PDB file of C-alpha atoms in Angstrom:
ATOM      1  CA  GLN A   1      -3.037  -1.894   5.162  1.00  0.00           C
ATOM      2  CA  SER A   2      -3.541  -1.042   8.845  1.00  0.00           C
ATOM      3  CA  ALA A   3      -0.628  -0.866  11.209  1.00  0.00           C
ATOM      4  CA  LEU A   4      -0.027  -3.730  13.606  1.00  0.00           C
ATOM      5  CA  THR A   5      -1.298  -3.037  17.131  1.00  0.00           C
ATOM      6  CA  GLN A   6       1.207  -2.481  19.916  1.00  0.00           C
ATOM      7  CA  PRO A   7       0.743  -1.015  23.406  1.00  0.00           C
ATOM      8  CA  ARG A   8       1.686   2.644  23.460  1.00  0.00           C
ATOM      9  CA  SER A   9       3.979   2.144  26.447  1.00  0.00           C
ATOM     10  CA  VAL A  10       5.393  -0.418  28.833  1.00  0.00           C
ATOM     11  CA  SER A  11       7.710  -0.045  31.780  1.00  0.00           C
ATOM     12  CA  GLY A  12       9.840  -2.102  34.102  1.00  0.00           C
ATOM     13  CA  SER A  13      12.568  -1.810  36.695  1.00  0.00           C
ATOM     14  CA  PRO A  14      16.186  -2.785  36.075  1.00  0.00           C
ATOM     15  CA  GLY A  15      16.600  -6.541  36.202  1.00  0.00           C
ATOM     16  CA  GLN A  16      12.936  -7.241  35.535  1.00  0.00           C
ATOM     17  CA  SER A  17      11.391  -8.675  32.372  1.00  0.00           C
ATOM     18  CA  VAL A  18       8.906  -6.985  30.084  1.00  0.00           C
ATOM     19  CA  THR A  19       6.928  -8.275  27.124  1.00  0.00           C
ATOM     20  CA  ILE A  20       5.695  -6.161  24.225  1.00  0.00           C
ATOM     21  CA  SER A  21       2.855  -7.548  22.159  1.00  0.00           C
ATOM     22  CA  CYS A  22       2.160  -7.016  18.476  1.00  0.00           C
ATOM     23  CA  THR A  23      -1.247  -7.993  17.168  1.00  0.00           C
ATOM     24  CA  GLY A  24      -2.068  -8.352  13.512  1.00  0.00           C
ATOM     25  CA  THR A  25      -4.272 -10.578  11.418  1.00  0.00           C
ATOM     26  CA  SER A  26      -4.086 -13.873   9.588  1.00  0.00           C
ATOM     27  CA  SER A  27      -2.949 -11.872   6.549  1.00  0.00           C
ATOM     28  CA  ASP A  28       0.247 -10.697   8.189  1.00  0.00           C
ATOM     29  CA  VAL A  29       1.520 -11.839  11.618  1.00  0.00           C
ATOM     30  CA  GLY A  30      -0.591 -14.994  11.684  1.00  0.00           C
ATOM     31  CA  GLY A  31       0.072 -15.952   8.096  1.00  0.00           C
ATOM     32  CA  TYR A  32       3.857 -15.909   7.946  1.00  0.00           C
ATOM     33  CA  ASN A  33       6.849 -16.568  10.171  1.00  0.00           C
ATOM     34  CA  TYR A  34       8.372 -13.273   9.125  1.00  0.00           C
ATOM     35  CA  VAL A  35       8.059 -10.967  12.099  1.00  0.00           C
ATOM     36  CA  SER A  36      10.894  -8.678  13.084  1.00  0.00           C
ATOM     37  CA  TRP A  37      11.484  -6.246  15.937  1.00  0.00           C
ATOM     38  CA  TYR A  38      13.389  -2.960  15.868  1.00  0.00           C
ATOM     39  CA  GLN A  39      14.788  -0.817  18.667  1.00  0.00           C
ATOM     40  CA  GLN A  40      14.964   2.927  18.089  1.00  0.00           C
ATOM     41  CA  HIS A  41      16.608   5.419  20.399  1.00  0.00           C
ATOM     42  CA  PRO A  42      15.599   9.090  20.018  1.00  0.00           C
ATOM     43  CA  GLY A  43      17.077  10.684  16.928  1.00  0.00           C
ATOM     44  CA  LYS A  44      18.670   7.443  15.797  1.00  0.00           C
ATOM     45  CA  ALA A  45      17.999   4.916  13.067  1.00  0.00           C
ATOM     46  CA  PRO A  46      16.211   1.708  14.032  1.00  0.00           C
ATOM     47  CA  LYS A  47      18.237  -1.384  14.923  1.00  0.00           C
ATOM     48  CA  LEU A  48      17.211  -4.951  14.104  1.00  0.00           C
ATOM     49  CA  MET A  49      16.764  -6.968  17.312  1.00  0.00           C
ATOM     50  CA  ILE A  50      14.762 -10.010  16.177  1.00  0.00           C
ATOM     51  CA  TYR A  51      13.904 -11.421  12.742  1.00  0.00           C
ATOM     52  CA  ASP A  52      11.938 -14.438  11.485  1.00  0.00           C
ATOM     53  CA  VAL A  53       9.900 -14.308  14.740  1.00  0.00           C
ATOM     54  CA  SER A  54      12.624 -15.500  17.081  1.00  0.00           C
ATOM     55  CA  LYS A  55      16.087 -15.237  15.495  1.00  0.00           C
ATOM     56  CA  ARG A  56      18.654 -12.848  16.915  1.00  0.00           C
ATOM     57  CA  PRO A  57      21.211 -11.115  14.687  1.00  0.00           C
ATOM     58  CA  SER A  58      24.813 -11.359  15.710  1.00  0.00           C
ATOM     59  CA  GLY A  59      25.592  -8.917  18.504  1.00  0.00           C
ATOM     60  CA  VAL A  60      22.100  -8.700  19.979  1.00  0.00           C
ATOM     61  CA  PRO A  61      22.091  -9.860  23.611  1.00  0.00           C
ATOM     62  CA  ASP A  62      20.220 -13.060  24.386  1.00  0.00           C
ATOM     63  CA  ARG A  63      18.144 -11.009  26.857  1.00  0.00           C
ATOM     64  CA  PHE A  64      16.016 -10.242  23.810  1.00  0.00           C
ATOM     65  CA  SER A  65      13.719 -12.997  22.591  1.00  0.00           C
ATOM     66  CA  GLY A  66      10.783 -13.236  20.222  1.00  0.00           C
ATOM     67  CA  SER A  67       7.813 -15.528  19.856  1.00  0.00           C
ATOM     68  CA  LYS A  68       4.468 -15.796  18.113  1.00  0.00           C
ATOM     69  CA  SER A  69       1.092 -17.330  18.831  1.00  0.00           C
ATOM     70  CA  GLY A  70      -1.660 -17.024  16.285  1.00  0.00           C
ATOM     71  CA  ASN A  71      -1.976 -13.420  15.144  1.00  0.00           C
ATOM     72  CA  THR A  72       0.103 -12.012  18.003  1.00  0.00           C
ATOM     73  CA  ALA A  73       3.866 -11.745  18.168  1.00  0.00           C
ATOM     74  CA  SER A  74       5.781 -10.837  21.311  1.00  0.00           C
ATOM     75  CA  LEU A  75       9.148  -9.397  22.217  1.00  0.00           C
ATOM     76  CA  THR A  76      10.449 -10.212  25.681  1.00  0.00           C
ATOM     77  CA  ILE A  77      13.325  -8.358  27.250  1.00  0.00           C
ATOM     78  CA  SER A  78      14.722  -9.957  30.368  1.00  0.00           C
ATOM     79  CA  GLY A  79      17.187  -8.465  32.820  1.00  0.00           C
ATOM     80  CA  LEU A  80      16.163  -4.931  31.879  1.00  0.00           C
ATOM     81  CA  GLN A  81      18.957  -2.408  31.624  1.00  0.00           C
ATOM     82  CA  ALA A  82      18.843   1.363  31.449  1.00  0.00           C
ATOM     83  CA  GLU A  83      20.047   1.339  27.833  1.00  0.00           C
ATOM     84  CA  ASP A  84      17.029  -0.734  26.808  1.00  0.00           C
ATOM     85  CA  GLU A  85      14.855   2.361  27.195  1.00  0.00           C
ATOM     86  CA  ALA A  86      13.764   3.104  23.638  1.00  0.00           C
ATOM     87  CA  ASP A  87      10.918   2.749  21.177  1.00  0.00           C
ATOM     88  CA  TYR A  88      10.275  -0.728  19.839  1.00  0.00           C
ATOM     89  CA  TYR A  89       8.543  -1.520  16.561  1.00  0.00           C
ATOM     90  CA  CYS A  90       7.286  -4.836  15.309  1.00  0.00           C
ATOM     91  CA  CYS A  91       7.151  -5.506  11.594  1.00  0.00           C
ATOM     92  CA  SER A  92       5.563  -8.279   9.571  1.00  0.00           C
ATOM     93  CA  TYR A  93       5.493  -9.554   6.040  1.00  0.00           C
ATOM     94  CA  ALA A  94       1.957  -9.130   4.706  1.00  0.00           C
ATOM     95  CA  GLY A  95       2.091 -10.892   1.359  1.00  0.00           C
ATOM     96  CA  SER A  96       1.932  -9.715  -2.214  1.00  0.00           C
ATOM     97  CA  TYR A  97      -1.804  -8.965  -2.226  1.00  0.00           C
ATOM     98  CA  THR A  98      -1.435  -6.134   0.242  1.00  0.00           C
ATOM     99  CA  SER A  99       1.501  -3.900   0.919  1.00  0.00           C
ATOM    100  CA  TYR A 100       4.113  -6.574   1.546  1.00  0.00           C
ATOM    101  CA  VAL A 101       5.483  -5.122   4.793  1.00  0.00           C
ATOM    102  CA  VAL A 102       3.636  -3.518   7.687  1.00  0.00           C
ATOM    103  CA  PHE A 103       4.977  -1.927  10.885  1.00  0.00           C
ATOM    104  CA  GLY A 104       3.369  -1.647  14.273  1.00  0.00           C
ATOM    105  CA  GLY A 105       2.568   1.648  15.895  1.00  0.00           C
ATOM    106  CA  GLY A 106       5.541   1.444  18.232  1.00  0.00           C
ATOM    107  CA  THR A 107       5.917   0.953  21.994  1.00  0.00           C
ATOM    108  CA  LYS A 108       7.817   3.264  24.314  1.00  0.00           C
ATOM    109  CA  LEU A 109       9.758   1.222  26.882  1.00  0.00           C
ATOM    110  CA  THR A 110      10.598   3.079  30.068  1.00  0.00           C
ATOM    111  CA  VAL A 111      13.129   1.632  32.485  1.00  0.00           C
ATOM    112  CA  LEU A 112      12.099   2.925  35.897  1.00  0.00           C
TER     113      LEU A 112
ATOM    114  CA  GLN B   1      32.506  -2.210   7.688  1.00  0.00           C
ATOM    115  CA  VAL B   2      29.049  -2.466   6.225  1.00  0.00           C
ATOM    116  CA  GLN B   3      27.400   0.919   5.970  1.00  0.00           C
ATOM    117  CA  LEU B   4      24.785   2.862   4.103  1.00  0.00           C
ATOM    118  CA  VAL B   5      25.424   6.547   3.498  1.00  0.00           C
ATOM    119  CA  GLN B   6      22.421   8.640   2.555  1.00  0.00           C
ATOM    120  CA  SER B   7      22.240  11.973   0.797  1.00  0.00           C
ATOM    121  CA  GLY B   8      21.689  15.215   2.657  1.00  0.00           C
ATOM    122  CA  ALA B   9      18.569  16.955   3.857  1.00  0.00           C
ATOM    123  CA  GLU B  10      16.154  18.384   1.307  1.00  0.00           C
ATOM    124  CA  VAL B  11      13.579  21.153   1.368  1.00  0.00           C
ATOM    125  CA  LYS B  12      10.931  20.954  -1.336  1.00  0.00           C
ATOM    126  CA  LYS B  13       7.785  22.816  -2.307  1.00  0.00           C
ATOM    127  CA  PRO B  14       4.438  21.054  -2.571  1.00  0.00           C
ATOM    128  CA  GLY B  15       4.047  19.326  -5.914  1.00  0.00           C
ATOM    129  CA  ALA B  16       7.767  18.850  -6.436  1.00  0.00           C
ATOM    130  CA  SER B  17       9.716  15.599  -6.424  1.00  0.00           C
ATOM    131  CA  VAL B  18      12.627  14.468  -4.279  1.00  0.00           C
ATOM    132  CA  LYS B  19      15.260  11.821  -4.970  1.00  0.00           C
ATOM    133  CA  VAL B  20      17.199  10.361  -2.049  1.00  0.00           C
ATOM    134  CA  SER B  21      20.315   8.275  -2.541  1.00  0.00           C
ATOM    135  CA  CYS B  22      21.777   5.498  -0.425  1.00  0.00           C
ATOM    136  CA  LYS B  23      25.363   4.427  -1.123  1.00  0.00           C
ATOM    137  CA  ALA B  24      26.340   1.010   0.141  1.00  0.00           C
ATOM    138  CA  SER B  25      29.819  -0.119   1.095  1.00  0.00           C
ATOM    139  CA  GLY B  26      31.466  -3.030   2.844  1.00  0.00           C
ATOM    140  CA  TYR B  27      29.458  -5.748   1.127  1.00  0.00           C
ATOM    141  CA  THR B  28      28.486  -7.014  -2.314  1.00  0.00           C
ATOM    142  CA  PHE B  29      25.663  -4.631  -3.245  1.00  0.00           C
ATOM    143  CA  THR B  30      24.004  -6.946  -5.770  1.00  0.00           C
ATOM    144  CA  SER B  31      23.740  -9.838  -3.321  1.00  0.00           C
ATOM    145  CA  TYR B  32      21.169  -8.077  -1.169  1.00  0.00           C
ATOM    146  CA  ALA B  33      18.003  -6.041  -1.413  1.00  0.00           C
ATOM    147  CA  MET B  34      17.142  -2.613  -0.026  1.00  0.00           C
ATOM    148  CA  HIS B  35      14.059  -1.344   1.741  1.00  0.00           C
ATOM    149  CA  TRP B  36      12.938   2.263   2.045  1.00  0.00           C
ATOM    150  CA  VAL B  37      11.151   3.284   5.229  1.00  0.00           C
ATOM    151  CA  ARG B  38      10.006   6.713   6.354  1.00  0.00           C
ATOM    152  CA  GLN B  39       9.103   8.253   9.710  1.00  0.00           C
ATOM    153  CA  ALA B  40       7.125  11.455  10.020  1.00  0.00           C
ATOM    154  CA  PRO B  41       7.867  13.600  13.095  1.00  0.00           C
ATOM    155  CA  GLY B  42       6.727  11.768  16.214  1.00  0.00           C
ATOM    156  CA  GLN B  43       5.127   9.022  14.151  1.00  0.00           C
ATOM    157  CA  ARG B  44       5.651   5.329  13.510  1.00  0.00           C
ATOM    158  CA  LEU B  45       7.874   3.730  10.895  1.00  0.00           C
ATOM    159  CA  GLU B  46       6.195   3.326   7.521  1.00  0.00           C
ATOM    160  CA  TRP B  47       7.333   0.970   4.785  1.00  0.00           C
ATOM    161  CA  MET B  48       7.522   2.434   1.296  1.00  0.00           C
ATOM    162  CA  GLY B  49       9.094  -0.155  -0.944  1.00  0.00           C
ATOM    163  CA  TRP B  50      11.915  -2.566  -1.751  1.00  0.00           C
ATOM    164  CA  ILE B  51      14.338  -3.317  -4.537  1.00  0.00           C
ATOM    165  CA  ASN B  52      16.344  -6.425  -5.301  1.00  0.00           C
ATOM    166  CA  ALA B  53      19.712  -4.819  -6.006  1.00  0.00           C
ATOM    167  CA  GLY B  54      20.744  -7.765  -8.156  1.00  0.00           C
ATOM    168  CA  ASN B  55      17.944  -7.889 -10.712  1.00  0.00           C
ATOM    169  CA  GLY B  56      16.224  -4.555 -10.070  1.00  0.00           C
ATOM    170  CA  ASN B  57      12.880  -6.127  -9.170  1.00  0.00           C
ATOM    171  CA  THR B  58      10.769  -3.763  -7.058  1.00  0.00           C
ATOM    172  CA  LYS B  59       7.810  -3.952  -4.688  1.00  0.00           C
ATOM    173  CA  TYR B  60       5.882  -0.913  -3.452  1.00  0.00           C
ATOM    174  CA  SER B  61       3.445  -0.135  -0.693  1.00  0.00           C
ATOM    175  CA  GLN B  62      -0.042   0.388  -2.062  1.00  0.00           C
ATOM    176  CA  LYS B  63      -0.099   3.724  -0.252  1.00  0.00           C
ATOM    177  CA  PHE B  64       2.735   5.078  -2.384  1.00  0.00           C
ATOM    178  CA  GLN B  65       2.087   3.191  -5.597  1.00  0.00           C
ATOM    179  CA  GLY B  66       2.300   5.601  -8.496  1.00  0.00           C
ATOM    180  CA  ARG B  67       4.224   8.244  -6.512  1.00  0.00           C
ATOM    181  CA  VAL B  68       7.358   6.347  -5.518  1.00  0.00           C
ATOM    182  CA  THR B  69      10.078   4.908  -7.712  1.00  0.00           C
ATOM    183  CA  ILE B  70      12.989   2.908  -6.357  1.00  0.00           C
ATOM    184  CA  THR B  71      15.984   2.291  -8.569  1.00  0.00           C
ATOM    185  CA  ARG B  72      19.589   1.269  -8.220  1.00  0.00           C
ATOM    186  CA  ASP B  73      22.917   1.836  -9.952  1.00  0.00           C
ATOM    187  CA  THR B  74      25.014  -1.282  -9.511  1.00  0.00           C
ATOM    188  CA  SER B  75      28.169   0.410 -10.790  1.00  0.00           C
ATOM    189  CA  ALA B  76      27.882   2.938  -7.957  1.00  0.00           C
ATOM    190  CA  SER B  77      26.485   0.507  -5.343  1.00  0.00           C
ATOM    191  CA  THR B  78      23.734   3.031  -4.781  1.00  0.00           C
ATOM    192  CA  ALA B  79      19.990   2.772  -4.364  1.00  0.00           C
ATOM    193  CA  TYR B  80      17.600   5.646  -4.981  1.00  0.00           C
ATOM    194  CA  MET B  81      14.109   6.524  -3.831  1.00  0.00           C
ATOM    195  CA  GLU B  82      12.173   9.168  -5.716  1.00  0.00           C
ATOM    196  CA  LEU B  83       8.865  10.476  -4.372  1.00  0.00           C
ATOM    197  CA  SER B  84       6.757  12.745  -6.556  1.00  0.00           C
ATOM    198  CA  SER B  85       3.793  15.082  -6.052  1.00  0.00           C
ATOM    199  CA  LEU B  86       5.059  15.993  -2.614  1.00  0.00           C
ATOM    200  CA  ARG B  87       2.674  17.343   0.005  1.00  0.00           C
ATOM    201  CA  SER B  88       3.209  18.571   3.537  1.00  0.00           C
ATOM    202  CA  GLU B  89       2.358  15.138   4.943  1.00  0.00           C
ATOM    203  CA  ASP B  90       5.461  13.760   3.221  1.00  0.00           C
ATOM    204  CA  THR B  91       7.682  15.697   5.617  1.00  0.00           C
ATOM    205  CA  ALA B  92       9.650  12.908   7.274  1.00  0.00           C
ATOM    206  CA  VAL B  93      12.972  11.187   7.757  1.00  0.00           C
ATOM    207  CA  TYR B  94      13.548   8.707   4.955  1.00  0.00           C
ATOM    208  CA  TYR B  95      15.691   5.653   5.676  1.00  0.00           C
ATOM    209  CA  CYS B  96      17.240   3.036   3.459  1.00  0.00           C
ATOM    210  CA  ALA B  97      17.800  -0.338   5.089  1.00  0.00           C
ATOM    211  CA  ARG B  98      19.555  -3.426   3.754  1.00  0.00           C
ATOM    212  CA  ALA B  99      17.443  -6.544   3.619  1.00  0.00           C
ATOM    213  CA  ARG B 100      18.959  -9.838   4.703  1.00  0.00           C
ATOM    214  CA  SER B 101      16.850 -11.606   2.095  1.00  0.00           C
ATOM    215  CA  SER B 102      16.815 -10.682  -1.587  1.00  0.00           C
ATOM    216  CA  ILE B 103      14.249 -13.323  -2.512  1.00  0.00           C
ATOM    217  CA  ALA B 104      11.207 -11.397  -1.370  1.00  0.00           C
ATOM    218  CA  ALA B 105      10.381  -8.193   0.461  1.00  0.00           C
ATOM    219  CA  LEU B 106      10.863  -9.757   3.883  1.00  0.00           C
ATOM    220  CA  PRO B 107      11.066  -7.429   6.884  1.00  0.00           C
ATOM    221  CA  ASP B 108      14.615  -8.358   7.907  1.00  0.00           C
ATOM    222  CA  MET B 109      16.398  -5.015   7.730  1.00  0.00           C
ATOM    223  CA  ASP B 110      19.807  -5.531   9.274  1.00  0.00           C
ATOM    224  CA  VAL B 111      21.737  -2.386   8.311  1.00  0.00           C
ATOM    225  CA  TRP B 112      20.220   1.097   8.243  1.00  0.00           C
ATOM    226  CA  GLY B 113      21.303   4.424   6.880  1.00  0.00           C
ATOM    227  CA  LYS B 114      21.234   7.433   9.212  1.00  0.00           C
ATOM    228  CA  GLY B 115      18.229   8.870   7.434  1.00  0.00           C
ATOM    229  CA  THR B 116      17.539  11.828   5.169  1.00  0.00           C
ATOM    230  CA  THR B 117      15.232  14.591   6.351  1.00  0.00           C
ATOM    231  CA  VAL B 118      12.825  15.792   3.686  1.00  0.00           C
ATOM    232  CA  THR B 119      10.809  18.889   4.479  1.00  0.00           C
ATOM    233  CA  VAL B 120       7.886  19.867   2.265  1.00  0.00           C
ATOM    234  CA  SER B 121       6.867  23.452   2.753  1.00  0.00           C
ATOM    235  CA  SER B 122       5.630  26.316   0.661  1.00  0.00           C
TER     236      SER B 122
END
C-alpha cells in the first residue's frame, strides 16, 4: 500500500490561509469518507485535528477545516498562527483488501 | 483524564522481539479500539495494526503481517504490540492511539500515547 501524496512543505504568513492536499486513489481517499488529519510538533505525539473528512474533535479551533473531492482530500487552516507551524499528516481508511489504514508522507507547515 | 501510558525505551539486537505496552486510563477500555503506529527517525507515520479492545478482534498492515501481534489485557486496561524478527529498519518511535470507532479500523485516533523508542542495533 503506497503512502498518500502530500506536498513536502507549505508556508504562509500569520493571518493568511493555507491548504494542504492529500491525494490517494479510489481504493482509499476516494472510496471512503474516512479521512483524518494529524498535527505533529517536533518530538511530540500526533494530535487529531480532523476526522471523517470534515469533523473537528472537541477543542480543535474552527480555523481548521477539512474537505474532499474525488481522490483528493484537503486541510485548510485559516487565520494562521505561529503555533500552527508543525508537520501535518493525512490518513485514510483503505478497506479490508489492502492494509486498512494508510498515512500520507507528511507536510511541513512554516509560518513566515 | 483520558491518557495512554506507554512502556519505556527498548534496545534490541537484530532478530530479537520487542513487546510494547500501552496502559489506558480515564475511560472504559473495552468500549474503544486501539491503533499502533510507528515513526522511524525523520520519516512519516506508518500504521501497523488495530485491536478492538472489547472482543480482541485484530487487523494488521500487510507490511507487518506475520511479524506483529497486538493483544490486550482487559483486566489491566492495557494493549500490547509485539514485533518479532527485528531489523535495523525497525528502529522507530512506536505509538498507541485510541480509536474513536471500535467497529472497524477507522483512522480516527483521538488520544495518543507519548511513544516508545525502540532501537535495533547489534
